[in-house]
Each structure stands twice: as C-alpha cells, then as structure tokens.
Short mmCIF file of C-alpha atoms and ligand atoms in Angstrom, two decimals:
data_model
loop_
_atom_site.label_atom_id
_atom_site.label_comp_id
_atom_site.label_asym_id
_atom_site.label_seq_id
_atom_site.Cartn_x
_atom_site.Cartn_y
_atom_site.Cartn_z
CA MET A 23 -2.07 -10.25 -20.19
CA LEU A 24 -1.14 -13.45 -17.61
CA THR A 25 0.83 -16.09 -18.46
CA PHE A 26 1.40 -19.60 -17.16
CA SER A 27 4.27 -20.05 -17.74
CA LEU A 28 7.40 -17.84 -19.51
CA ASP A 29 6.31 -17.23 -22.64
CA GLY A 30 8.58 -14.62 -23.71
CA THR A 31 6.24 -11.39 -23.03
CA GLY A 32 8.07 -10.73 -20.02
CA LYS A 33 5.69 -11.30 -17.33
CA PRO A 34 6.15 -14.02 -14.81
CA PRO A 35 4.05 -16.84 -15.03
CA ALA A 36 0.74 -16.23 -13.41
CA LEU A 37 0.82 -18.55 -10.27
CA GLY A 38 3.97 -19.12 -8.28
CA LEU A 39 5.37 -20.84 -5.25
CA GLY A 40 5.67 -17.63 -1.49
CA THR A 41 8.14 -18.43 0.69
CA TRP A 42 7.26 -16.39 3.43
CA LYS A 43 7.03 -18.26 6.38
CA ALA A 44 8.58 -21.30 5.17
CA ALA A 45 11.15 -23.20 7.37
CA PRO A 46 15.30 -22.43 6.27
CA GLY A 47 14.57 -26.80 6.52
CA ALA A 48 11.18 -26.94 4.64
CA VAL A 49 11.98 -24.72 2.22
CA GLN A 50 14.39 -26.45 -0.18
CA ASP A 51 12.06 -29.83 -0.61
CA ALA A 52 8.87 -27.56 -0.87
CA VAL A 53 10.72 -25.73 -4.32
CA LYS A 54 12.16 -28.72 -4.88
CA ASP A 55 8.95 -30.47 -5.05
CA ALA A 56 7.59 -27.36 -6.68
CA LEU A 57 9.17 -26.83 -9.25
CA ALA A 58 9.41 -30.82 -10.10
CA ILE A 59 5.10 -30.26 -9.68
CA GLY A 60 5.95 -27.80 -12.40
CA TYR A 61 5.91 -24.76 -10.78
CA ARG A 62 7.78 -22.02 -13.08
CA HIS A 63 7.78 -18.27 -9.92
CA ILE A 64 9.58 -18.75 -7.25
CA ASP A 65 8.58 -15.43 -4.28
CA CYS A 66 11.61 -14.55 -2.16
CA ALA A 67 13.15 -11.65 -0.54
CA PRO A 68 16.15 -12.29 1.92
CA ILE A 69 13.67 -11.06 5.09
CA TYR A 70 12.10 -14.48 4.63
CA GLN A 71 15.65 -15.99 6.21
CA ASN A 72 15.56 -18.48 4.01
CA GLU A 73 17.39 -17.26 0.18
CA PRO A 74 19.83 -19.10 0.40
CA GLU A 75 18.29 -22.69 0.79
CA VAL A 76 15.91 -21.73 -1.95
CA GLY A 77 18.42 -21.31 -3.86
CA GLY A 78 20.24 -24.37 -2.93
CA ALA A 79 17.80 -26.16 -4.30
CA ILE A 80 17.48 -23.85 -7.45
CA ALA A 81 21.40 -24.93 -8.06
CA GLU A 82 19.73 -28.61 -7.64
CA VAL A 83 17.70 -28.41 -9.79
CA ILE A 84 18.93 -26.80 -12.80
CA ALA A 85 22.21 -28.62 -11.93
CA THR A 86 19.94 -31.92 -13.14
CA GLY A 87 19.23 -30.56 -16.43
CA ARG A 88 15.37 -30.77 -15.39
CA VAL A 89 14.88 -26.39 -15.64
CA SER A 90 17.21 -24.13 -16.81
CA ARG A 91 17.34 -20.58 -15.24
CA GLY A 92 15.52 -18.99 -18.41
CA TYR A 93 12.75 -21.27 -17.43
CA LEU A 94 12.47 -19.53 -13.97
CA TRP A 95 11.02 -16.35 -12.91
CA ILE A 96 12.59 -15.51 -9.67
CA THR A 97 11.91 -12.57 -8.18
CA SER A 98 14.00 -11.07 -4.57
CA LYS A 99 13.28 -8.09 -2.31
CA LEU A 100 15.32 -5.13 -1.25
CA TRP A 101 14.51 -4.87 2.63
CA ASN A 102 14.27 -2.19 4.45
CA ASP A 103 17.64 -1.36 5.65
CA ALA A 104 19.58 -1.30 2.21
CA HIS A 105 17.31 2.01 1.18
CA ALA A 106 20.20 4.05 0.75
CA PRO A 107 21.54 3.93 -2.91
CA ASP A 108 24.65 3.32 -1.73
CA ARG A 109 24.09 -0.16 -0.29
CA VAL A 110 21.11 -1.11 -3.64
CA ARG A 111 23.00 -3.04 -5.22
CA ALA A 112 25.22 -4.20 -2.71
CA ALA A 113 21.27 -5.77 -1.12
CA LEU A 114 20.80 -7.41 -5.31
CA LYS A 115 24.30 -9.23 -5.42
CA LYS A 116 24.14 -10.39 -1.78
CA THR A 117 20.37 -11.81 -2.82
CA LEU A 118 21.78 -13.41 -5.75
CA ALA A 119 24.69 -14.99 -4.55
CA ASP A 120 22.45 -16.99 -1.65
CA LEU A 121 19.19 -17.59 -3.88
CA ARG A 122 22.61 -18.78 -6.54
CA VAL A 123 21.70 -17.16 -9.71
CA ASP A 124 22.96 -14.44 -11.85
CA TYR A 125 20.36 -12.22 -12.73
CA LEU A 126 16.58 -12.43 -11.02
CA ASP A 127 13.14 -11.86 -13.62
CA LEU A 128 12.27 -9.51 -11.00
CA TYR A 129 13.80 -7.34 -8.13
CA LEU A 130 10.88 -4.60 -5.62
CA VAL A 131 11.51 -2.58 -2.63
CA HIS A 132 9.62 -4.62 0.08
CA TRP A 133 8.23 -1.74 2.76
CA PRO A 134 8.18 2.54 1.98
CA VAL A 135 9.91 1.80 5.23
CA ALA A 136 13.10 2.87 5.42
CA PHE A 137 15.59 1.25 9.05
CA LYS A 138 19.34 1.79 9.13
CA PRO A 139 21.82 0.03 7.35
CA GLY A 140 21.96 -3.30 9.50
CA VAL A 141 18.20 -3.54 11.02
CA LEU A 142 16.49 -6.71 10.17
CA PHE A 143 13.36 -5.83 12.71
CA PRO A 144 13.46 -1.61 14.40
CA ARG A 145 13.92 -2.26 17.82
CA SER A 146 13.25 1.58 18.83
CA GLY A 147 12.54 4.63 16.77
CA ALA A 148 16.33 5.61 16.46
CA ASP A 149 16.46 2.14 13.64
CA TYR A 150 14.01 4.08 11.59
CA VAL A 151 15.28 7.16 8.82
CA PRO A 152 11.72 8.65 7.96
CA LEU A 153 11.10 8.38 4.35
CA GLU A 154 11.74 12.51 4.59
CA ASP A 155 15.62 12.20 4.46
CA MET A 156 15.45 9.00 2.64
CA PRO A 157 12.69 9.07 -0.66
CA ILE A 158 12.11 6.70 -2.84
CA ILE A 159 12.94 8.00 -5.72
CA ASP A 160 16.36 8.72 -4.70
CA THR A 161 16.11 4.42 -3.57
CA TRP A 162 14.62 3.48 -7.04
CA ARG A 163 17.24 5.58 -8.72
CA ALA A 164 19.77 2.52 -7.57
CA MET A 165 17.22 0.14 -9.10
CA GLU A 166 17.04 1.74 -12.82
CA GLU A 167 21.43 1.08 -12.25
CA CYS A 168 20.72 -2.16 -11.11
CA VAL A 169 18.44 -3.53 -14.49
CA ALA A 170 20.65 -1.23 -16.68
CA ASP A 171 24.05 -3.44 -15.19
CA GLY A 172 21.84 -7.02 -15.68
CA LEU A 173 21.47 -7.49 -12.43
CA THR A 174 17.66 -7.53 -12.67
CA ARG A 175 14.99 -7.73 -15.93
CA HIS A 176 12.56 -5.68 -13.89
CA ILE A 177 11.74 -4.09 -10.97
CA GLY A 178 8.97 -2.84 -9.01
CA VAL A 179 7.48 -2.27 -5.45
CA CYS A 180 5.50 -3.46 -2.23
CA ASN A 181 3.23 -2.88 -0.92
CA PHE A 182 2.94 0.94 -2.09
CA SER A 183 -0.64 2.28 -1.50
CA VAL A 184 -1.96 4.28 -4.92
CA ALA A 185 -0.51 7.63 -3.74
CA LYS A 186 2.64 6.58 -4.07
CA LEU A 187 2.88 4.52 -6.80
CA ASP A 188 1.70 7.39 -8.89
CA ALA A 189 4.58 9.71 -7.07
CA LEU A 190 6.85 7.47 -7.86
CA CYS A 191 5.62 6.84 -11.78
CA ARG A 192 5.60 10.44 -12.62
CA GLN A 193 9.38 10.24 -11.32
CA ALA A 194 10.49 6.86 -12.58
CA THR A 195 12.75 6.45 -15.61
CA ILE A 196 11.70 3.49 -16.07
CA PRO A 197 8.45 2.89 -14.69
CA PRO A 198 7.88 0.54 -11.33
CA ALA A 199 7.18 -3.43 -14.06
CA MET A 200 5.17 -4.37 -10.51
CA ASN A 201 2.60 -3.65 -7.16
CA GLN A 202 2.46 -6.38 -4.37
CA ILE A 203 0.89 -6.15 -2.67
CA GLU A 204 -2.39 -8.04 0.43
CA LEU A 205 -5.47 -9.32 -1.49
CA HIS A 206 -7.49 -11.36 -1.02
CA PRO A 207 -11.25 -11.37 -0.88
CA TYR A 208 -11.04 -9.88 2.37
CA LEU A 209 -9.28 -6.76 0.84
CA GLN A 210 -10.18 -6.12 -3.08
CA GLN A 211 -8.50 -3.40 -3.35
CA GLU A 212 -10.03 -2.43 -6.35
CA PRO A 213 -8.99 1.10 -7.07
CA MET A 214 -5.67 -0.19 -6.59
CA LEU A 215 -5.90 -2.81 -9.57
CA ALA A 216 -7.47 -0.18 -11.88
CA PHE A 217 -4.58 2.64 -10.63
CA CYS A 218 -1.66 -0.98 -12.23
CA ARG A 219 -4.90 -1.47 -15.13
CA ASP A 220 -4.71 1.94 -16.47
CA LYS A 221 -0.39 2.74 -16.14
CA GLY A 222 -0.01 -0.92 -17.02
CA ILE A 223 1.69 -2.28 -14.02
CA LEU A 224 0.86 -5.42 -13.11
CA VAL A 225 -0.22 -6.44 -8.74
CA THR A 226 1.04 -9.35 -6.89
CA ALA A 227 -1.46 -10.82 -3.85
CA TYR A 228 0.57 -12.18 -1.74
CA SER A 229 -1.73 -13.73 1.63
CA PRO A 230 -4.31 -15.07 -1.10
CA LEU A 231 -4.91 -17.63 0.85
CA GLY A 232 -5.27 -15.22 4.34
CA SER A 233 -1.58 -16.52 6.07
CA GLY A 234 -2.62 -17.94 8.81
CA ASP A 235 0.57 -19.50 9.60
CA ARG A 236 1.95 -15.80 10.44
CA PRO A 237 3.65 -15.99 13.02
CA ALA A 238 1.24 -14.92 16.95
CA ALA A 239 2.92 -11.34 17.17
CA LEU A 240 1.73 -10.52 13.70
CA LYS A 241 -1.41 -12.14 14.07
CA LYS A 242 -4.49 -10.03 15.83
CA LYS A 243 -6.78 -11.54 18.75
CA ASP A 244 -10.14 -13.22 16.35
CA GLU A 245 -9.26 -12.59 12.95
CA PRO A 246 -11.52 -13.84 10.60
CA THR A 247 -10.36 -17.13 8.18
CA LEU A 248 -10.89 -16.74 5.16
CA LEU A 249 -10.42 -20.51 3.46
CA ASP A 250 -14.15 -21.48 6.22
CA HIS A 251 -15.27 -18.97 5.85
CA PRO A 252 -19.31 -20.83 4.16
CA VAL A 253 -19.09 -18.56 1.19
CA ILE A 254 -15.84 -19.78 0.21
CA GLN A 255 -16.87 -23.74 0.30
CA LYS A 256 -20.12 -23.33 -1.24
CA VAL A 257 -17.70 -21.44 -4.28
CA ALA A 258 -15.80 -24.82 -3.57
CA ALA A 259 -19.00 -27.59 -3.73
CA ARG A 260 -20.26 -25.94 -6.68
CA HIS A 261 -16.48 -26.91 -8.30
CA ARG A 262 -15.38 -30.21 -7.24
CA ALA A 263 -13.11 -27.88 -5.73
CA THR A 264 -10.81 -27.19 -2.11
CA PRO A 265 -11.78 -23.46 -0.75
CA ALA A 266 -7.26 -23.20 -1.63
CA GLN A 267 -8.16 -23.32 -5.71
CA VAL A 268 -11.05 -20.91 -5.13
CA LEU A 269 -8.82 -18.28 -3.69
CA LEU A 270 -6.37 -18.59 -6.18
CA ALA A 271 -8.86 -18.89 -8.80
CA TRP A 272 -10.62 -15.74 -7.76
CA GLY A 273 -6.87 -13.44 -7.55
CA LEU A 274 -5.91 -14.67 -11.24
CA GLY A 275 -9.43 -14.56 -12.38
CA ARG A 276 -8.79 -11.33 -11.47
CA ARG A 277 -5.99 -10.72 -13.58
CA THR A 278 -3.75 -10.67 -10.84
CA VAL A 279 -0.39 -12.29 -10.10
CA VAL A 280 -0.57 -15.34 -7.20
CA ILE A 281 2.11 -16.80 -4.55
CA PRO A 282 0.70 -19.02 -2.29
CA LYS A 283 2.91 -20.91 0.08
CA SER A 284 2.96 -23.86 0.60
CA VAL A 285 5.80 -26.61 1.75
CA HIS A 286 3.41 -30.01 1.50
CA PRO A 287 3.77 -31.74 -1.87
CA GLU A 288 0.22 -31.72 -2.02
CA ARG A 289 -1.14 -28.69 -1.58
CA LEU A 290 1.35 -27.53 -4.35
CA ARG A 291 -0.17 -30.10 -6.60
CA GLN A 292 -4.01 -28.94 -5.49
CA ASN A 293 -2.75 -25.38 -6.14
CA LEU A 294 -0.84 -25.43 -8.83
CA ALA A 295 -3.56 -26.83 -10.87
CA ALA A 296 -6.09 -24.31 -9.28
CA ILE A 297 -4.59 -22.20 -12.80
CA ASN A 298 -7.51 -24.45 -14.06
CA LEU A 299 -10.41 -24.10 -12.48
CA VAL A 300 -11.94 -20.07 -13.64
CA LEU A 301 -15.21 -19.28 -11.90
CA ASP A 302 -18.56 -17.75 -13.46
CA ALA A 303 -20.18 -14.60 -12.76
CA GLU A 304 -21.81 -16.19 -9.97
CA ASP A 305 -19.01 -17.08 -8.16
CA MET A 306 -17.56 -13.33 -8.56
CA ALA A 307 -20.53 -11.66 -7.30
CA ASP A 308 -21.19 -13.72 -4.76
CA ILE A 309 -17.40 -13.51 -3.24
CA ALA A 310 -17.31 -9.48 -3.91
CA ALA A 311 -19.67 -9.50 -1.12
CA LEU A 312 -17.23 -10.10 1.18
CA ASP A 313 -14.79 -7.72 0.76
CA ARG A 314 -14.18 -6.17 4.28
CA GLY A 315 -10.34 -4.00 4.09
CA TYR A 316 -9.69 -6.34 6.41
CA ARG A 317 -5.23 -6.34 6.42
CA PHE A 318 -4.26 -9.22 8.31
CA VAL A 319 -0.95 -7.67 7.63
CA ASP A 320 -1.43 -4.19 8.40
CA GLY A 321 1.99 -2.58 9.11
CA SER A 322 1.16 -1.80 11.97
CA PHE A 323 4.70 -3.49 13.30
CA PHE A 324 6.61 -0.42 11.68
CA THR A 325 4.87 1.91 13.52
CA GLY A 326 5.33 1.20 17.59
CA GLY A 327 8.56 3.22 19.70
CA GLY A 328 9.32 6.20 18.61
CA SER A 329 8.71 5.78 14.74
CA PRO A 330 8.63 8.09 12.33
CA TYR A 331 5.64 5.86 9.93
CA SER A 332 2.19 4.88 10.88
CA LEU A 333 -0.62 3.27 9.54
CA ALA A 334 -2.62 6.52 8.37
CA GLN A 335 1.59 7.18 6.49
CA LEU A 336 1.82 3.94 5.30
CA TRP A 337 -1.27 3.26 3.36
CA ASP A 338 -2.16 7.06 2.44
CA GLU A 339 -5.80 6.00 3.85
P1 A2P B 429 1.11 -25.20 4.39
O1 A2P B 429 3.02 -24.95 3.90
O2 A2P B 429 1.68 -26.35 5.50
O3 A2P B 429 0.76 -26.08 3.80
P2 A2P B 429 -0.73 -17.80 2.38
O4 A2P B 429 -0.10 -18.67 0.89
O5 A2P B 429 -2.24 -16.67 2.13
O6 A2P B 429 0.53 -16.67 3.00
O7 A2P B 429 -0.81 -19.06 3.02
C1 A2P B 429 0.04 -20.13 3.24
C2 A2P B 429 -1.03 -21.40 4.82
O8 A2P B 429 -2.52 -21.35 3.65
C3 A2P B 429 -0.48 -21.78 5.07
O9 A2P B 429 0.06 -22.17 6.15
C4 A2P B 429 -0.24 -23.29 4.23
O10 A2P B 429 -0.01 -24.16 4.70
C5 A2P B 429 -1.58 -22.67 3.96
N1 A2P B 429 -1.70 -23.81 2.88
C6 A2P B 429 -1.65 -23.84 1.57
N2 A2P B 429 -1.95 -24.54 0.10
C7 A2P B 429 -3.09 -25.44 1.26
C8 A2P B 429 -4.54 -25.65 0.52
N3 A2P B 429 -4.15 -25.52 -0.11
N4 A2P B 429 -5.55 -25.95 1.53
C9 A2P B 429 -4.91 -25.10 3.27
N5 A2P B 429 -4.09 -24.65 3.35
C10 A2P B 429 -2.77 -24.27 2.48
#
C-alpha cells in the first residue's frame, strides 16, 4: 500500500519532490515551497550538487516548527565513486551533514556502475572500476551496516535490472526496499514491476514527466516529448487536468512512487494535486499503448571512451 503521508508503515509518501537538475540557487526555495504546500518526501543525491542547499531549506523549515523531521521522508544516493565498502559510510555521513539531518529514510546505490574514488564523472576508461572488481554485494554489506548504525532507516538501489536485483536479493541480508528507475508511458517496464511486486520491493519512477530539462549533452536528437503527446493531452482534457497531472496519476495508479521535479510553486502545487486524479480503465488502456521501451536516461554516458561498461551489460538487455 502506498501512502501520501508518513503513516508509520515505513513507506514513503507516494509523491515526492525530485531535485535532480534543480540549480543550487533555485532548489532552496523549491524545497521550502514544496514543504509549505504539503510535500513530505524529498529525493536527493550528492551528484545533483545541491544537497547543501536542500539541507539549508530543510533546516530552515524544521526550525520554524511547521514540520518536524519525523514527518519527512528523505532519500539520498551513494555516488559511483564510493562503492568501495570502506567509503560507503563516509559518503553517507557527508550527505547527512549536507542535508543537515542525522538519519536518512532511504539510501540508494545510485547506479550499478563503479568509479575510482574522487571521480565525479569519468574522463577516460581508467576512471572506472568494473563490477567484477567491485561487486555490488560488497557495497551492499556496507549499506547494511549503515542501517544497523542508524544512519539510514532503509536501503535500496537505482537503475538495477531485474537480473541485478534478483542477484542482490539472493545474497542480501537486508533485502533492497526500493528500486528507483526511469518510468513513464514510453518506458513502462511491466516485467520489472511484476518482479518487484513479487519480492515486496517498492518502485520509484524517476523522470515521470520526461525530464525535458536535462542538459543538452544528455539528450538525443529528436527525442519524443511526453507532455505534448496527443494521447496524454486527450486524457488530460477528459479529466480537466494537466498533462503533467495525467503522467503522475498514471504512475500513482500503477502503485509506483513518483518524484516530479519542479522549481515553480504553481507547478509544485499542480503536481501534488495529481494525487487526487484517478484514471479509469480507458485512460490506462490508451496510455498503455504508448510503451516503446524508450529511455531518456539510457546510461550511454557511462559507456564511451574505454569504459568497461556497455549498455547491454548495464540493462541486461
Ligand atoms: P520546472 O522545474 O521549470 O518546473 P522530470 O520530473 O521528469 O525530471 O521533469 C522535470 C521537468 O518538467 C522540468 O523541466 C520541470 O520544469 C518540468 N515540469 C515540472 N512540473 C511541470 C508541470 N506541472 N507542467 C509542465 N512542466 C513541468
């Protein structure tokens, strides 16, 4: 059961605020606005290079007494340069210091891809560490210790294929609570959802609106847009809703957590209101027909220039 507020079940509110691509100068107000509007779930990562500003906003709001830490769900992620077991705890502690909290609700392995320590983004093949030399299970053991030490309540992964998730589940002492993956009508990933349902793993949909503000370097030519698709617009008109609300309601209707990013108060409000939009069987059938296995964030940025990683190996496809 997904919830829309913290209800003691240990599960995140089903709609959270995404902070990827929110510039440091804008994210502080966005987080403050979101918390004022009623968001209680913030999705963060050190590689977004804005955790200190997100933390500043969280601290400011908590200091007003309007929201207490116990009513917030805060997720962050382990960057690829800190997979070595002896680096995991320090990476999490740095994130805690930046976010100005003393525990996370959820800490995720950001990618099944490892870099040498200190590499934010690889410039050559030498900056990578192959997974054979840095097995996920070794990283996971250190993640498990962070739960035991009270630094995070839950642990999980992002961008894991079914095969990688299955392998992890077989070895883990604490099974992953979450797989955060790209999900939207062009990339519906039904087999992944079925696998996760079966294992009791929650799924978070990132880029639920199609992530149109990605930097040009991360975009392909002639990308399809989601918000403008005629079917999405038709369903929106049917419900007197916006296309963004339809995309979010579609994700919520599939029992996935959605984390739309916005830095504009009116859109933050609009996006949160999607929790009240229920799509019917006809809407869901119309949208189901849009699936084309299309990734906006396909990981190809980890595969060039002598990298030991390939797309086939990343997605096990
Ligand atoms: P902005 O931050 O300027 O509001 P995703 O969550 O898939 O990564 O998509 C984020 C992109 O979608 C950003 O460009 C964001 O812009 C935009 N966006 C967020 N909410 C809405 C909305 N309600 N309508 C249209 N675009 C939106």
